[in-house]
């Protein structure tokens, strides 16, 4: 399997698989990444975005993919480090609550909030995966276009 921006992916994958099996091929896995060129710093205009534009910043593939590709292509992925994109939210942990029904609130280009849906833990709702969930569907669309 080829992984863009990670030429030694097959070797890295074998090393990680061995480690998970309690084995070591030649060394333990290590994750190192470093910038490979200076990036142009642009002024953050997120504070002037309307809520609709802010939602598009996280969900419109024409905005999301190029923005997420730039730091990935400008990074050296050493050892077993590999490129990862988190479309829709800042990170996968953040979006999990939204997959389970929590509304997602966009604050700015660096912050999304999952609105709490549990008021009392002893009255916790049943959680189940819904393939028609808005955020799951948006994540699938963005993931296919990466």
N, CA, C and O atoms as a DFTB+ gen file, in Angstrom:
584 C
 N C O
     1  1       0.841      -1.181       0.000
     2  2       0.000       0.000       0.000
     3  2       0.887       1.245       0.000
     4  3       1.849       1.327       0.764
     5  1       0.567       2.192      -0.841
     6  2       1.332       3.431      -0.908
     7  2       0.649       4.494      -0.056
     8  3      -0.577       4.607      -0.055
     9  1       1.438       5.260       0.656
    10  2       0.926       6.358       1.469
    11  2       1.655       7.619       1.032
    12  3       2.876       7.713       1.160
    13  1       0.908       8.581       0.520
    14  2       1.521       9.811       0.031
    15  2       2.250      10.533       1.173
    16  3       1.760      10.569       2.301
    17  1       3.395      11.093       0.879
    18  2       4.268      11.815       1.821
    19  2       4.978      10.899       2.813
    20  3       5.652      11.387       3.720
    21  1       4.841       9.580       2.657
    22  2       5.514       8.635       3.561
    23  2       6.058       7.503       2.705
    24  3       5.400       6.479       2.525
    25  1       7.272       7.694       2.175
    26  2       7.867       6.735       1.239
    27  2       8.114       5.360       1.846
    28  3       8.027       4.352       1.144
    29  1       8.419       5.303       3.133
    30  2       8.742       4.024       3.773
    31  2       7.564       3.460       4.576
    32  3       7.757       2.826       5.614
    33  1       6.352       3.696       4.087
    34  2       5.159       3.280       4.820
    35  2       5.117       1.775       5.074
    36  3       4.789       1.355       6.184
    37  1       5.436       0.964       4.087
    38  2       5.378      -0.490       4.275
    39  2       6.298      -0.933       5.412
    40  3       5.914      -1.753       6.245
    41  1       7.500      -0.392       5.440
    42  2       8.450      -0.725       6.504
    43  2       7.937      -0.238       7.861
    44  3       8.016      -0.963       8.853
    45  1       7.415       0.981       7.903
    46  2       6.887       1.532       9.156
    47  2       5.701       0.699       9.647
    48  3       5.586       0.411      10.839
    49  1       4.834       0.320       8.730
    50  2       3.668      -0.492       9.097
    51  2       4.098      -1.844       9.662
    52  3       3.557      -2.293      10.672
    53  1       5.062      -2.491       9.021
    54  2       5.553      -3.785       9.522
    55  2       6.140      -3.638      10.925
    56  3       5.919      -4.487      11.789
    57  1       6.878      -2.571      11.141
    58  2       7.490      -2.343      12.448
    59  2       6.407      -2.141      13.523
    60  3       6.524      -2.667      14.630
    61  1       5.361      -1.383      13.194
    62  2       4.277      -1.157      14.165
    63  2       3.480      -2.434      14.419
    64  3       3.120      -2.727      15.559
    65  1       3.208      -3.188      13.366
    66  2       2.479      -4.448      13.541
    67  2       3.263      -5.409      14.423
    68  3       2.689      -6.065      15.292
    69  1       4.566      -5.496      14.206
    70  2       5.409      -6.369      15.036
    71  2       5.358      -5.922      16.492
    72  3       5.233      -6.753      17.391
    73  1       5.452      -4.640      16.727
    74  2       5.426      -4.108      18.092
    75  2       4.113      -4.467      18.792
    76  3       4.115      -4.847      19.963
    77  1       2.994      -4.346      18.073
    78  2       1.695      -4.696      18.662
    79  2       1.605      -6.190      18.978
    80  3       0.834      -6.597      19.846
    81  1       2.378      -6.990      18.285
    82  2       2.420      -8.430      18.550
    83  2       3.473      -8.783      19.600
    84  3       3.706      -9.960      19.876
    85  1       4.108      -7.764      20.187
    86  2       5.120      -8.002      21.212
    87  2       6.481      -8.355      20.651
    88  3       7.320      -8.910      21.360
    89  1       6.710      -8.041      19.389
    90  2       7.978      -8.358      18.733
    91  2       8.677      -7.072      18.301
    92  3       8.060      -6.011      18.205
    93  1       9.965      -7.190      18.045
    94  2      10.738      -6.057      17.536
    95  2      11.517      -6.540      16.324
    96  3      12.234      -7.538      16.401
    97  1      11.381      -5.839      15.207
    98  2      12.098      -6.203      13.986
    99  2      13.561      -5.778      14.097
   100  3      14.458      -6.619      14.032
   101  1      13.804      -4.495      14.262
   102  2      15.173      -3.986      14.379
   103  2      15.290      -2.886      15.435
   104  3      16.384      -2.602      15.922
   105  1      14.177      -2.278      15.779
   106  2      14.126      -1.249      16.814
   107  2      12.664      -1.014      17.177
   108  3      11.759      -1.438      16.458
   109  1      12.445      -0.338      18.294
   110  2      11.068      -0.020      18.667
   111  2      10.543       1.068      17.733
   112  3      11.325       1.859      17.205
   113  1       9.234       1.114      17.526
   114  2       8.672       2.191      16.709
   115  2       8.896       3.547      17.380
   116  3       8.896       3.656      18.606
   117  1       9.081       4.551      16.572
   118  2       9.263       5.911      17.070
   119  2       8.539       6.864      16.130
   120  3       8.535       6.673      14.913
   121  1       7.936       7.878      16.701
   122  2       7.189       8.851      15.899
   123  2       7.912      10.192      15.963
   124  3       8.000      10.811      17.023
   125  1       8.422      10.630      14.828
   126  2       9.118      11.911      14.736
   127  2       8.625      12.627      13.483
   128  3       8.579      12.044      12.400
   129  1       8.262      13.878      13.641
   130  2       7.923      14.692      12.477
   131  2       8.574      16.058      12.650
   132  3       8.755      16.543      13.767
   133  1       8.923      16.667      11.519
   134  2       9.585      17.971      11.554
   135  2       9.255      18.731      10.280
   136  3       9.077      18.128       9.222
   137  1       9.171      20.059      10.377
   138  2       8.923      20.847       9.164
   139  2      10.093      20.718       8.192
   140  3      11.251      20.667       8.606
   141  1       9.783      20.667       6.900
   142  2      10.848      20.545       5.904
   143  2      11.087      21.843       5.145
   144  3      12.042      21.949       4.375
   145  1      10.231      22.820       5.357
   146  2      10.461      24.138       4.768
   147  2       9.654      25.155       5.551
   148  3       8.685      24.816       6.229
   149  1      10.069      26.403       5.446
   150  2       9.326      27.449       6.147
   151  2       7.985      27.637       5.462
   152  3       7.891      27.686       4.235
   153  1       6.971      27.739       6.268
   154  2       5.644      27.979       5.729
   155  2       5.327      29.463       5.781
   156  3       5.742      30.175       6.695
   157  1       4.599      29.905       4.803
   158  2       4.159      31.290       4.794
   159  2       3.093      31.448       5.868
   160  3       2.120      30.695       5.903
   161  1       3.280      32.417       6.731
   162  2       2.304      32.657       7.794
   163  2       1.307      33.686       7.289
   164  3       1.669      34.805       6.924
   165  1       0.059      33.286       7.278
   166  2      -0.997      34.181       6.827
   167  2      -1.806      34.633       8.031
   168  3      -1.955      33.906       9.013
   169  1      -2.316      35.833       7.933
   170  2      -3.138      36.363       9.016
   171  2      -4.411      35.533       9.123
   172  3      -5.066      35.249       8.120
   173  1      -4.750      35.151      10.339
   174  2      -5.955      34.366      10.585
   175  2      -7.173      35.273      10.476
   176  3      -7.321      36.229      11.237
   177  1      -8.036      34.964       9.524
   178  2      -9.230      35.774       9.309
   179  2     -10.459      35.133       9.937
   180  3     -11.581      35.567       9.678
   181  1     -10.265      34.116      10.753
   182  2     -11.402      33.374      11.297
   183  2     -12.307      34.234      12.154
   184  3     -13.508      33.978      12.240
   185  1     -11.750      35.243      12.784
   186  2     -12.572      36.056      13.681
   187  2     -13.610      36.840      12.907
   188  3     -14.609      37.268      13.486
   189  1     -13.404      37.041      11.609
   190  2     -14.361      37.795      10.811
   191  2     -15.324      36.890      10.046
   192  3     -16.200      37.384       9.337
   193  1     -15.174      35.584      10.179
   194  2     -16.059      34.661       9.466
   195  2     -17.424      34.599      10.138
   196  3     -17.527      34.595      11.365
   197  1     -18.478      34.551       9.310
   198  2     -19.811      34.325       9.864
   199  2     -19.912      32.857      10.260
   200  3     -19.060      32.055       9.878
   201  1     -20.933      32.499      11.016
   202  2     -21.095      31.102      11.426
   203  2     -21.235      30.187      10.214
   204  3     -20.711      29.073      10.227
   205  1     -21.933      30.634       9.162
   206  2     -22.058      29.814       7.953
   207  2     -20.703      29.610       7.295
   208  3     -20.378      28.501       6.869
   209  1     -19.905      30.681       7.211
   210  2     -18.573      30.559       6.618
   211  2     -17.658      29.720       7.488
   212  3     -16.808      28.990       6.977
   213  1     -17.826      29.819       8.802
   214  2     -17.004      29.031       9.714
   215  2     -17.334      27.545       9.566
   216  3     -16.439      26.701       9.615
   217  1     -18.607      27.228       9.386
   218  2     -18.987      25.830       9.161
   219  2     -18.342      25.330       7.866
   220  3     -17.846      24.204       7.816
   221  1     -18.347      26.153       6.828
   222  2     -17.713      25.784       5.565
   223  2     -16.215      25.596       5.705
   224  3     -15.625      24.764       5.016
   225  1     -15.595      26.363       6.592
   226  2     -14.162      26.244       6.848
   227  2     -13.826      24.821       7.279
   228  3     -12.760      24.305       6.944
   229  1     -14.734      24.184       8.021
   230  2     -14.517      22.823       8.512
   231  2     -15.145      21.743       7.633
   232  3     -14.739      20.583       7.711
   233  1     -16.137      22.099       6.788
   234  2     -16.888      21.058       6.085
   235  2     -16.857      21.136       4.559
   236  3     -17.187      20.147       3.904
   237  1     -16.479      22.251       3.976
   238  2     -16.453      22.386       2.520
   239  2     -15.142      21.798       1.985
   240  3     -14.071      22.338       2.261
   241  1     -15.213      20.707       1.231
   242  2     -13.993      20.061       0.739
   243  2     -13.054      21.004      -0.014
   244  3     -11.836      20.832       0.042
   245  1     -13.603      22.000      -0.717
   246  2     -12.751      22.944      -1.463
   247  2     -11.901      23.801      -0.531
   248  3     -10.845      24.295      -0.928
   249  1     -12.359      23.978       0.706
   250  2     -11.575      24.728       1.694
   251  2     -10.742      23.792       2.565
   252  3      -9.579      24.072       2.856
   253  1     -11.344      22.686       2.975
   254  2     -10.714      21.796       3.958
   255  2      -9.485      21.083       3.403
   256  3      -8.418      21.132       4.014
   257  1      -9.620      20.430       2.268
   258  2      -8.538      19.578       1.762
   259  2      -7.258      20.373       1.490
   260  3      -6.197      19.978       1.973
   261  1      -7.314      21.477       0.736
   262  2      -6.065      22.224       0.518
   263  2      -5.445      22.744       1.821
   264  3      -4.224      22.747       1.975
   265  1      -6.286      23.179       2.748
   266  2      -5.773      23.705       4.017
   267  2      -5.084      22.614       4.832
   268  3      -4.049      22.869       5.448
   269  1      -5.636      21.414       4.844
   270  2      -5.048      20.325       5.614
   271  2      -3.847      19.698       4.905
   272  3      -2.958      19.153       5.559
   273  1      -3.816      19.770       3.582
   274  2      -2.682      19.207       2.843
   275  2      -1.407      20.015       3.035
   276  3      -0.317      19.442       3.063
   277  1      -1.518      21.329       3.166
   278  2      -0.337      22.191       3.230
   279  2       0.616      21.786       4.351
   280  3       1.792      21.563       4.063
   281  1       0.190      21.677       5.605
   282  2       1.149      21.278       6.645
   283  2       1.639      19.839       6.476
   284  3       2.764      19.520       6.860
   285  1       0.805      18.972       5.907
   286  2       1.216      17.579       5.708
   287  2       2.337      17.492       4.677
   288  3       3.320      16.781       4.885
   289  1       2.191      18.209       3.571
   290  2       3.222      18.141       2.534
   291  2       4.493      18.886       2.934
   292  3       5.548      18.670       2.336
   293  1       4.408      19.750       3.927
   294  2       5.576      20.485       4.417
   295  2       6.172      19.858       5.670
   296  3       6.856      20.532       6.440
   297  1       5.916      18.576       5.876
   298  2       6.410      17.878       7.064
   299  2       7.214      16.651       6.649
   300  3       6.838      15.929       5.726
   301  1       8.323      16.427       7.343
   302  2       9.102      15.202       7.167
   303  2       8.567      14.189       8.171
   304  3       8.561      14.452       9.374
   305  1       8.127      13.054       7.694
   306  2       7.525      12.010       8.524
   307  2       8.573      10.926       8.757
   308  3       8.766      10.050       7.915
   309  1       9.245      10.990       9.901
   310  2      10.333      10.059      10.212
   311  2       9.836       8.911      11.078
   312  3       8.757       8.967      11.668
   313  1      10.656       7.873      11.133
   314  2      10.281       6.713      11.940
   315  2       8.930       6.195      11.497
   316  3       8.695       5.974      10.309
   317  1       8.050       6.005      12.452
   318  2       6.718       5.490      12.141
   319  2       5.655       6.585      12.117
   320  3       4.463       6.283      12.069
   321  1       6.066       7.840      12.148
   322  2       5.110       8.942      12.018
   323  2       4.513       8.907      10.614
   324  3       5.200       8.583       9.645
   325  1       3.245       9.238      10.517
   326  2       2.602       9.281       9.212
   327  2       1.553      10.387       9.196
   328  3       1.029      10.760      10.245
   329  1       1.244      10.914       8.009
   330  2       0.304      12.024       7.915
   331  2      -1.123      11.606       8.245
   332  3      -1.584      10.530       7.862
   333  1      -1.802      12.481       8.963
   334  2      -3.195      12.263       9.346
   335  2      -3.948      13.574       9.158
   336  3      -3.458      14.640       9.531
   337  1      -5.132      13.490       8.582
   338  2      -6.011      14.657       8.467
   339  2      -7.207      14.453       9.380
   340  3      -7.731      13.346       9.506
   341  1      -7.626      15.534      10.012
   342  2      -8.832      15.498      10.830
   343  2      -9.855      16.449      10.220
   344  3      -9.977      17.588      10.669
   345  1     -10.588      16.003       9.208
   346  2     -11.600      16.887       8.644
   347  2     -12.752      17.063       9.625
   348  3     -12.965      16.209      10.486
   349  1     -13.475      18.128       9.510
   350  2     -14.649      18.494      10.298
   351  2     -14.287      19.020      11.678
   352  3     -14.892      19.995      12.122
   353  1     -13.336      18.425      12.370
   354  2     -12.999      18.914      13.708
   355  2     -11.492      18.979      13.870
   356  3     -10.741      18.565      12.986
   357  1     -11.061      19.498      15.000
   358  2      -9.635      19.642      15.266
   359  2      -8.984      18.278      15.492
   360  3      -7.807      18.096      15.183
   361  1      -9.736      17.328      16.025
   362  2      -9.176      16.006      16.277
   363  2     -10.270      14.965      16.395
   364  3     -11.435      15.304      16.604
   365  1      -9.904      13.709      16.263
   366  2     -10.887      12.639      16.276
   367  2     -11.602      12.521      17.616
   368  3     -12.790      12.200      17.645
   369  1     -10.918      12.769      18.716
   370  2     -11.569      12.686      20.022
   371  2     -12.713      13.684      20.085
   372  3     -13.777      13.379      20.623
   373  1     -12.500      14.871      19.539
   374  2     -13.525      15.910      19.584
   375  2     -14.770      15.514      18.797
   376  3     -15.885      15.784      19.242
   377  1     -14.609      14.893      17.660
   378  2     -15.748      14.598      16.792
   379  2     -16.552      13.385      17.252
   380  3     -17.710      13.237      16.860
   381  1     -15.972      12.523      18.064
   382  2     -16.679      11.323      18.512
   383  2     -18.004      11.663      19.183
   384  3     -19.008      11.000      18.926
   385  1     -18.028      12.680      20.035
   386  2     -19.272      13.076      20.707
   387  2     -20.333      13.473      19.688
   388  3     -21.517      13.204      19.888
   389  1     -19.917      14.109      18.599
   390  2     -20.862      14.531      17.572
   391  2     -21.403      13.346      16.791
   392  3     -22.562      13.349      16.376
   393  1     -20.569      12.330      16.587
   394  2     -21.052      11.108      15.949
   395  2     -22.133      10.449      16.798
   396  3     -23.004       9.759      16.269
   397  1     -22.083      10.657      18.099
   398  2     -23.046      10.030      19.014
   399  2     -24.218      10.941      19.353
   400  3     -25.011      10.614      20.237
   401  1     -24.346      12.085      18.665
   402  2     -25.533      12.909      18.815
   403  2     -25.347      14.280      19.430
   404  3     -26.295      15.066      19.455
   405  1     -24.184      14.593      19.918
   406  2     -23.949      15.916      20.495
   407  2     -23.857      16.953      19.376
   408  3     -23.151      16.739      18.390
   409  1     -24.571      18.083      19.522
   410  2     -24.431      19.135      18.513
   411  2     -23.009      19.692      18.496
   412  3     -22.356      19.780      19.536
   413  1     -22.539      20.065      17.313
   414  2     -21.200      20.619      17.144
   415  2     -21.313      22.126      16.992
   416  3     -22.091      22.619      16.175
   417  1     -20.540      22.852      17.777
   418  2     -20.558      24.310      17.735
   419  2     -19.185      24.799      17.278
   420  3     -18.165      24.459      17.878
   421  1     -19.169      25.592      16.219
   422  2     -17.929      26.152      15.688
   423  2     -17.662      27.478      16.374
   424  3     -18.503      28.376      16.344
   425  1     -16.493      27.606      16.992
   426  2     -16.144      28.825      17.718
   427  2     -15.250      29.733      16.862
   428  3     -15.511      30.930      16.741
   429  1     -14.221      29.171      16.283
   430  2     -13.298      29.862      15.388
   431  2     -12.551      28.776      14.624
   432  3     -12.917      27.605      14.720
   433  1     -11.530      29.126      13.879
   434  2     -10.843      28.123      13.062
   435  2      -9.980      27.170      13.875
   436  3      -9.451      26.206      13.322
   437  1      -9.828      27.408      15.149
   438  2      -9.030      26.531      15.999
   439  2      -9.859      25.799      17.048
   440  3      -9.330      24.962      17.779
   441  1     -11.159      26.108      17.130
   442  2     -11.950      25.564      18.230
   443  2     -13.330      25.120      17.779
   444  3     -14.067      25.881      17.150
   445  1     -13.670      23.889      18.104
   446  2     -15.044      23.407      17.992
   447  2     -15.434      22.877      19.364
   448  3     -14.592      22.356      20.096
   449  1     -16.702      23.009      19.709
   450  2     -17.205      22.501      20.986
   451  2     -18.288      21.471      20.725
   452  3     -19.110      21.630      19.823
   453  1     -18.281      20.438      21.505
   454  2     -19.380      19.481      21.502
   455  2     -20.314      19.903      22.623
   456  3     -19.925      19.929      23.791
   457  1     -21.547      20.232      22.263
   458  2     -22.524      20.695      23.247
   459  2     -22.922      19.512      24.126
   460  3     -23.288      18.459      23.605
   461  1     -22.858      19.665      25.447
   462  2     -23.207      18.552      26.339
   463  2     -24.649      18.085      26.134
   464  3     -25.558      18.898      25.963
   465  1     -24.841      16.782      26.153
   466  2     -26.191      16.221      26.049
   467  2     -26.537      15.375      27.273
   468  3     -27.625      14.804      27.351
   469  1     -25.617      15.299      28.218
   470  2     -25.871      14.545      29.448
   471  2     -25.917      15.528      30.606
   472  3     -24.925      16.186      30.919
   473  1     -27.080      15.619      31.238
   474  2     -27.224      16.485      32.407
   475  2     -26.993      15.708      33.693
   476  3     -26.407      16.221      34.646
   477  1     -27.456      14.476      33.710
   478  2     -27.306      13.629      34.895
   479  2     -26.781      12.270      34.444
   480  3     -27.388      11.607      33.603
   481  1     -25.641      11.860      35.016
   482  2     -25.033      10.604      34.601
   483  2     -25.901       9.396      34.928
   484  3     -25.809       8.370      34.253
   485  1     -26.740       9.502      35.949
   486  2     -27.612       8.366      36.262
   487  2     -28.791       8.288      35.295
   488  3     -29.557       7.325      35.332
   489  1     -28.945       9.297      34.424
   490  2     -29.980       9.292      33.389
   491  2     -29.333       9.383      32.003
   492  3     -29.879       9.999      31.087
   493  1     -28.189       8.772      31.874
   494  2     -27.420       8.810      30.632
   495  2     -28.201       8.125      29.502
   496  3     -28.713       7.020      29.686
   497  1     -28.295       8.775      28.336
   498  2     -29.023       8.153      27.220
   499  2     -28.256       6.969      26.641
   500  3     -27.049       6.835      26.842
   501  1     -28.972       6.118      25.924
   502  2     -28.341       5.024      25.185
   503  2     -27.648       5.630      23.970
   504  3     -28.231       6.448      23.259
   505  1     -26.426       5.232      23.743
   506  2     -25.706       5.708      22.572
   507  2     -25.609       4.584      21.560
   508  3     -25.347       3.433      21.909
   509  1     -25.825       4.935      20.299
   510  2     -25.653       3.956      19.234
   511  2     -25.199       4.689      17.977
   512  3     -25.453       5.880      17.799
   513  1     -24.532       3.953      17.129
   514  2     -24.040       4.527      15.886
   515  2     -25.189       4.715      14.913
   516  3     -25.988       3.802      14.705
   517  1     -25.274       5.896      14.317
   518  2     -26.282       6.197      13.315
   519  2     -25.556       6.561      12.018
   520  3     -24.960       7.635      11.936
   521  1     -25.592       5.698      11.013
   522  2     -24.880       5.994       9.766
   523  2     -25.423       7.226       9.039
   524  3     -24.783       7.720       8.112
   525  1     -26.583       7.723       9.443
   526  2     -27.148       8.929       8.834
   527  2     -26.782      10.191       9.605
   528  3     -27.252      11.278       9.266
   529  1     -25.957      10.066      10.631
   530  2     -25.523      11.214      11.419
   531  2     -24.843      12.244      10.509
   532  3     -23.981      11.899       9.700
   533  1     -25.240      13.504      10.653
   534  2     -24.726      14.588       9.806
   535  2     -23.200      14.645       9.792
   536  3     -22.590      14.798       8.734
   537  1     -22.585      14.521      10.970
   538  2     -21.134      14.688      11.059
   539  2     -20.398      13.455      10.546
   540  3     -19.295      13.571      10.013
   541  1     -20.994      12.286      10.701
   542  2     -20.408      11.073      10.135
   543  2     -20.408      11.173       8.609
   544  3     -19.414      10.850       7.959
   545  1     -21.527      11.623       8.046
   546  2     -21.633      11.745       6.596
   547  2     -20.647      12.781       6.044
   548  3     -20.029      12.557       5.004
   549  1     -20.500      13.915       6.740
   550  2     -19.549      14.939       6.297
   551  2     -18.114      14.413       6.374
   552  3     -17.302      14.676       5.487
   553  1     -17.811      13.675       7.433
   554  2     -16.471      13.110       7.580
   555  2     -16.185      12.122       6.456
   556  3     -15.082      12.104       5.911
   557  1     -17.176      11.298       6.104
   558  2     -16.986      10.335       5.015
   559  2     -16.727      11.047       3.689
   560  3     -15.848      10.641       2.928
   561  1     -17.484      12.100       3.410
   562  2     -17.292      12.853       2.166
   563  2     -15.879      13.427       2.115
   564  3     -15.186      13.299       1.107
   565  1     -15.458      14.059       3.210
   566  2     -14.119      14.659       3.243
   567  2     -13.026      13.599       3.182
   568  3     -12.002      13.799       2.529
   569  1     -13.234      12.486       3.850
   570  2     -12.220      11.423       3.866
   571  2     -12.029      10.814       2.487
   572  3     -10.911      10.460       2.113
   573  1     -13.102      10.690       1.737
   574  2     -13.000      10.136       0.380
   575  2     -12.220      11.058      -0.547
   576  3     -11.600      10.603      -1.507
   577  1     -12.254      12.359      -0.256
   578  2     -11.604      13.328      -1.137
   579  2     -10.161      13.608      -0.751
   580  3      -9.469      14.345      -1.453
   581  1      -9.696      13.037       0.350
   582  2      -8.324      13.300       0.799
   583  2      -7.323      12.673      -0.130
   584  3      -6.117      12.791       0.091
